Short mmCIF file of C-alpha atoms in Angstrom, two decimals:
data_model
loop_
_atom_site.label_atom_id
_atom_site.label_comp_id
_atom_site.label_asym_id
_atom_site.label_seq_id
_atom_site.Cartn_x
_atom_site.Cartn_y
_atom_site.Cartn_z
CA UNK A 1 0.18 -13.34 24.13
CA UNK A 2 0.36 -12.93 20.37
CA UNK A 3 3.86 -12.64 18.94
CA UNK A 4 2.58 -9.60 17.10
CA UNK A 5 2.54 -7.79 20.42
CA UNK A 6 6.35 -7.97 20.46
CA UNK A 7 7.33 -6.70 17.04
CA UNK A 8 10.69 -5.06 16.40
CA UNK A 9 10.32 -1.83 14.42
CA UNK A 10 13.12 0.35 13.04
CA UNK A 11 13.99 3.70 14.60
CA UNK A 12 11.53 6.53 13.88
CA UNK A 13 8.61 4.08 13.86
CA UNK A 14 6.46 2.98 16.79
CA UNK A 15 3.82 0.27 17.04
CA UNK A 16 0.33 0.21 18.48
CA UNK A 17 -1.53 -3.11 18.59
CA UNK A 18 -5.31 -3.02 18.10
CA UNK A 19 -6.12 -6.64 18.94
CA UNK A 20 -8.24 -8.04 16.13
CA UNK A 21 -9.69 -4.64 15.28
CA UNK A 22 -9.23 -2.58 12.13
CA UNK A 23 -5.83 -0.85 12.29
CA UNK A 24 -6.69 1.48 9.40
CA UNK A 25 -9.75 2.84 11.20
CA UNK A 26 -7.75 3.11 14.42
CA UNK A 27 -4.96 5.00 12.66
CA UNK A 28 -7.39 7.46 11.05
CA UNK A 29 -9.07 8.09 14.41
CA UNK A 30 -5.70 8.64 16.08
CA UNK A 31 -4.55 10.95 13.27
CA UNK A 32 -7.63 13.10 13.76
CA UNK A 33 -6.60 13.39 17.40
CA UNK A 34 -3.14 14.60 16.30
CA UNK A 35 -1.13 11.46 16.85
CA UNK A 36 2.56 11.59 16.03
CA UNK A 37 3.74 10.57 12.54
CA UNK A 38 5.55 7.26 12.22
CA UNK A 39 3.02 5.37 14.33
CA UNK A 40 2.02 1.96 12.96
CA UNK A 41 -1.28 0.49 14.09
CA UNK A 42 -1.52 -3.25 13.50
CA UNK A 43 -3.86 -6.15 14.08
CA UNK A 44 -2.69 -9.06 16.22
CA UNK A 45 -4.55 -11.60 14.08
CA UNK A 46 -2.00 -13.87 12.43
CA UNK A 47 -3.96 -15.06 9.39
CA UNK A 48 -3.18 -11.78 7.60
CA UNK A 49 -1.03 -8.70 7.76
CA UNK A 50 -3.24 -5.73 8.59
CA UNK A 51 -1.42 -2.53 9.43
CA UNK A 52 -1.51 1.22 8.82
CA UNK A 53 1.16 3.90 9.04
CA UNK A 54 0.53 7.57 9.82
CA UNK A 55 2.55 10.14 7.89
CA UNK A 56 2.79 13.94 8.11
CA UNK A 57 3.47 15.24 4.58
CA UNK A 58 5.02 18.65 4.03
CA UNK A 59 3.71 19.21 0.51
CA UNK A 60 0.31 19.47 -1.19
CA UNK A 61 -1.78 16.33 -1.24
CA UNK A 62 -1.46 15.92 -5.01
CA UNK A 63 2.25 15.22 -4.54
CA UNK A 64 2.12 13.80 -1.01
CA UNK A 65 0.14 10.78 -2.22
CA UNK A 66 3.42 9.62 -3.77
CA UNK A 67 4.10 8.23 -0.31
CA UNK A 68 1.47 5.59 -1.10
CA UNK A 69 3.85 4.21 -3.71
CA UNK A 70 6.58 4.07 -1.05
CA UNK A 71 4.32 1.99 1.19
CA UNK A 72 3.41 -0.35 -1.68
CA UNK A 73 7.03 -0.76 -2.74
CA UNK A 74 7.94 -1.48 0.87
CA UNK A 75 5.37 -4.25 0.85
CA UNK A 76 6.68 -5.67 -2.43
CA UNK A 77 10.26 -5.63 -1.13
CA UNK A 78 9.22 -7.25 2.14
CA UNK A 79 7.54 -10.08 0.26
CA UNK A 80 10.54 -10.32 -2.05
CA UNK A 81 12.82 -10.75 0.95
CA UNK A 82 10.69 -13.39 2.70
CA UNK A 83 9.07 -15.34 -0.14
CA UNK A 84 10.76 -17.89 -2.41
CA UNK A 85 12.39 -16.26 -5.45
CA UNK A 86 9.89 -17.73 -7.89
CA UNK A 87 6.94 -15.96 -6.25
CA UNK A 88 5.78 -13.00 -8.36
CA UNK A 89 4.53 -9.87 -6.58
CA UNK A 90 2.71 -7.21 -8.62
CA UNK A 91 0.15 -4.43 -8.25
CA UNK A 92 -3.05 -3.46 -10.00
CA UNK A 93 -3.27 0.32 -10.02
CA UNK A 94 -3.82 1.83 -7.58
CA UNK A 95 -4.39 -0.45 -4.60
CA UNK A 96 -4.53 -4.18 -5.32
CA UNK A 97 -1.76 -6.65 -4.52
CA UNK A 98 -1.34 -9.75 -6.65
CA UNK A 99 0.81 -12.76 -5.82
CA UNK A 100 1.44 -15.16 -8.70
CA UNK A 101 -1.33 -13.40 -10.59
CA UNK A 102 -4.09 -13.77 -7.99
CA UNK A 103 -5.42 -11.12 -5.63
CA UNK A 104 -3.75 -11.40 -2.24
CA UNK A 105 -4.26 -8.03 -0.59
CA UNK A 106 -4.93 -4.33 -0.93
CA UNK A 107 -3.71 -0.90 0.09
CA UNK A 108 -5.93 1.78 1.61
CA UNK A 109 -5.36 5.48 2.19
CA UNK A 110 -7.04 8.49 3.77
CA UNK A 111 -5.97 12.07 4.42
CA UNK A 112 -7.14 15.10 6.35
CA UNK A 113 -8.09 16.79 3.07
CA UNK A 114 -9.23 15.76 -0.41
CA UNK A 115 -7.95 18.97 -2.04
CA UNK A 116 -4.83 18.13 -4.10
CA UNK A 117 -3.52 21.68 -3.67
CA UNK A 118 -3.74 21.65 0.14
CA UNK A 119 -1.05 20.29 2.44
CA UNK A 120 -2.66 17.57 4.56
CA UNK A 121 -2.20 17.47 8.31
CA UNK A 122 -1.90 13.70 8.05
CA UNK A 123 -1.92 10.83 5.58
CA UNK A 124 -2.73 7.28 6.67
CA UNK A 125 -1.79 4.35 4.44
CA UNK A 126 -2.92 0.84 5.32
CA UNK A 127 -1.94 -2.58 3.97
CA UNK A 128 -3.77 -5.88 4.08
CA UNK A 129 -2.20 -9.16 2.93
CA UNK A 130 -3.82 -12.59 3.25
CA UNK A 131 -1.35 -15.00 4.84
CA UNK A 132 -3.54 -18.05 5.48
CA UNK A 133 -6.54 -18.75 3.23
CA UNK A 134 -10.02 -18.87 4.69
CA UNK A 135 -11.84 -22.19 4.45
CA UNK A 136 -10.43 -24.39 1.71
CA UNK A 137 -8.89 -21.39 0.00
CA UNK A 138 -10.11 -22.44 -3.45
CA UNK A 139 -13.57 -20.96 -3.79
CA UNK A 140 -12.33 -18.02 -5.88
CA UNK A 141 -9.48 -18.80 -8.32
CA UNK A 142 -8.64 -15.08 -8.55
CA UNK A 143 -7.93 -14.84 -4.82
CA UNK A 144 -5.11 -16.42 -2.89
CA UNK A 145 -3.07 -16.27 0.30
CA UNK A 146 0.67 -16.43 0.85
CA UNK A 147 0.59 -19.93 2.32
CA UNK A 148 -1.19 -21.17 -0.80
CA UNK A 149 1.57 -19.76 -3.01
CA UNK A 150 4.55 -21.56 -1.52
CA UNK A 151 5.14 -19.01 1.25
CA UNK A 152 4.31 -21.29 4.16
CA UNK A 153 7.22 -19.99 6.21
CA UNK A 154 5.95 -16.40 6.25
CA UNK A 155 4.34 -15.35 9.53
CA UNK A 156 2.59 -12.08 10.29
CA UNK A 157 5.22 -10.71 12.73
CA UNK A 158 8.10 -11.14 10.28
CA UNK A 159 6.09 -9.66 7.40
CA UNK A 160 5.05 -6.67 9.51
CA UNK A 161 8.63 -5.98 10.56
CA UNK A 162 9.98 -6.37 7.03
CA UNK A 163 7.26 -4.12 5.60
CA UNK A 164 8.07 -1.43 8.17
CA UNK A 165 11.81 -1.54 7.38
CA UNK A 166 11.41 -1.48 3.61
CA UNK A 167 8.71 1.19 3.73
CA UNK A 168 10.94 3.44 5.82
CA UNK A 169 13.71 2.96 3.28
CA UNK A 170 11.42 3.94 0.38
CA UNK A 171 10.12 6.95 2.30
CA UNK A 172 13.73 8.08 2.73
CA UNK A 173 14.21 7.67 -1.04
CA UNK A 174 11.10 9.74 -1.61
CA UNK A 175 12.19 12.53 0.73
CA UNK A 176 15.73 12.70 -0.66
CA UNK A 177 15.21 11.98 -4.37
CA UNK A 178 11.57 12.83 -5.04
CA UNK A 179 8.98 10.67 -6.71
CA UNK A 180 10.99 9.71 -9.81
CA UNK A 181 12.73 6.58 -8.40
CA UNK A 182 9.48 5.39 -6.83
CA UNK A 183 7.63 6.01 -10.08
CA UNK A 184 10.15 3.89 -12.01
CA UNK A 185 10.18 1.07 -9.45
CA UNK A 186 6.39 0.92 -9.15
CA UNK A 187 6.02 0.99 -12.94
CA UNK A 188 8.03 -2.24 -13.02
CA UNK A 189 5.69 -3.86 -10.50
CA UNK A 190 2.49 -3.09 -12.44
CA UNK A 191 1.50 -5.82 -14.89
CA UNK A 192 -1.42 -3.85 -16.37
CA UNK A 193 0.49 -1.00 -18.00
CA UNK A 194 0.15 -1.19 -21.78
CA UNK A 195 -2.93 -3.43 -21.57
CA UNK A 196 -6.69 -3.17 -21.50
CA UNK A 197 -7.99 -3.07 -17.92
CA UNK A 198 -11.35 -3.12 -16.19
CA UNK A 199 -10.17 -1.85 -12.78
CA UNK A 200 -10.70 0.79 -11.52
CA UNK A 201 -12.34 1.65 -14.87
CA UNK A 202 -12.45 0.07 -18.31
CA UNK A 203 -9.95 1.28 -20.89
CA UNK A 204 -6.36 0.95 -22.09
CA UNK A 205 -3.81 1.64 -19.35
CA UNK A 206 -1.18 3.65 -21.21
CA UNK A 207 1.03 4.58 -18.24
CA UNK A 208 1.48 6.72 -15.15
CA UNK A 209 1.68 10.47 -14.91
CA UNK A 210 4.48 12.12 -12.90
CA UNK A 211 2.40 11.92 -9.71
CA UNK A 212 1.51 8.24 -10.01
CA UNK A 213 -1.90 8.77 -11.60
CA UNK A 214 -3.33 6.44 -14.25
CA UNK A 215 -3.37 7.52 -17.88
CA UNK A 216 -6.37 5.70 -19.32
CA UNK A 217 -7.36 5.70 -22.97
CA UNK A 218 -11.05 5.28 -23.72
CA UNK A 219 -11.98 5.64 -27.34
CA UNK A 220 -9.71 8.29 -28.79
CA UNK A 221 -9.19 10.17 -25.53
CA UNK A 222 -6.53 9.73 -22.86
CA UNK A 223 -7.54 11.05 -19.47
CA UNK A 224 -5.94 11.16 -16.07
CA UNK A 225 -7.27 9.33 -13.03
CA UNK A 226 -5.26 10.86 -10.15
CA UNK A 227 -3.84 8.74 -7.37
CA UNK A 228 -5.88 10.84 -4.94
CA UNK A 229 -8.98 9.02 -6.22
CA UNK A 230 -8.14 6.03 -4.02
CA UNK A 231 -8.44 8.11 -0.83
CA UNK A 232 -11.27 7.01 1.43
CA UNK A 233 -13.58 9.37 3.23
CA UNK A 234 -12.06 10.40 6.54
#
C-alpha cells in the first residue's frame, strides 16, 4: 500500500485518496455534489505532489480568491520547512511555482461561479509539485523537480502533510486578519514584480492590487488582471 494512503492531516482537514487519478478533477466533482469543506483529495503517485483542497467561502468570489494565496503560501512554507535552506521557492503570478528559478509546479483553482460579486458555494484549489524528474530530467532547462534541486530527502507524504498544515495556518490568518498579511507575504515570494513579464501576458508587472490581481503596464496604460482569471471552467 502506498504510504500516501496513511497521511496525517491536521484537525479540520480530511483526506481522500484518488489512486493515480487527478485529485483536482475529483475535488471539483465532489464539490458539485456538496462535499464538506476541508476535504483534501490527493494522488497516491509518489513522483509528485498532486492534491486539491475544497473550501466554502463566505464572501464574494472577488475576495474569496484570496484563499488561493493562502494555499500557495502554505506550499512555499512547506517547501521551506523540508528543503535545504539554500533552495529558493518563488511564484510567477498567478499560478506557477519555481524552485531555484526553474518551473517545478503549478496551482489550479475552480469555483461554483465566475461572477466576482457572487458568493461561491465552493472553491477548489489544487497544487502540483514535481518531486522526481521524468526521464533524465534535463530536456527542458526551465523545468525541474525537487530531487534535482538538492531536495532528495523530500517524499510526497511528508510534503502533503506539511502543505496541509501550513495552508491551514494561512487560512486562519486570512479569516482572522484579512488579505493584507497574505498579500504582503506573497508579494515577497514573487520574483516578477517590478519587471517585464511574458506570463500570463506581456507587459511590465508593476504590483498587486488589494485582491491579489496583477497590475500590468502595457504602453502608457496600467490595467488590472484579476486573480479570478486563473479559475478553470467548472
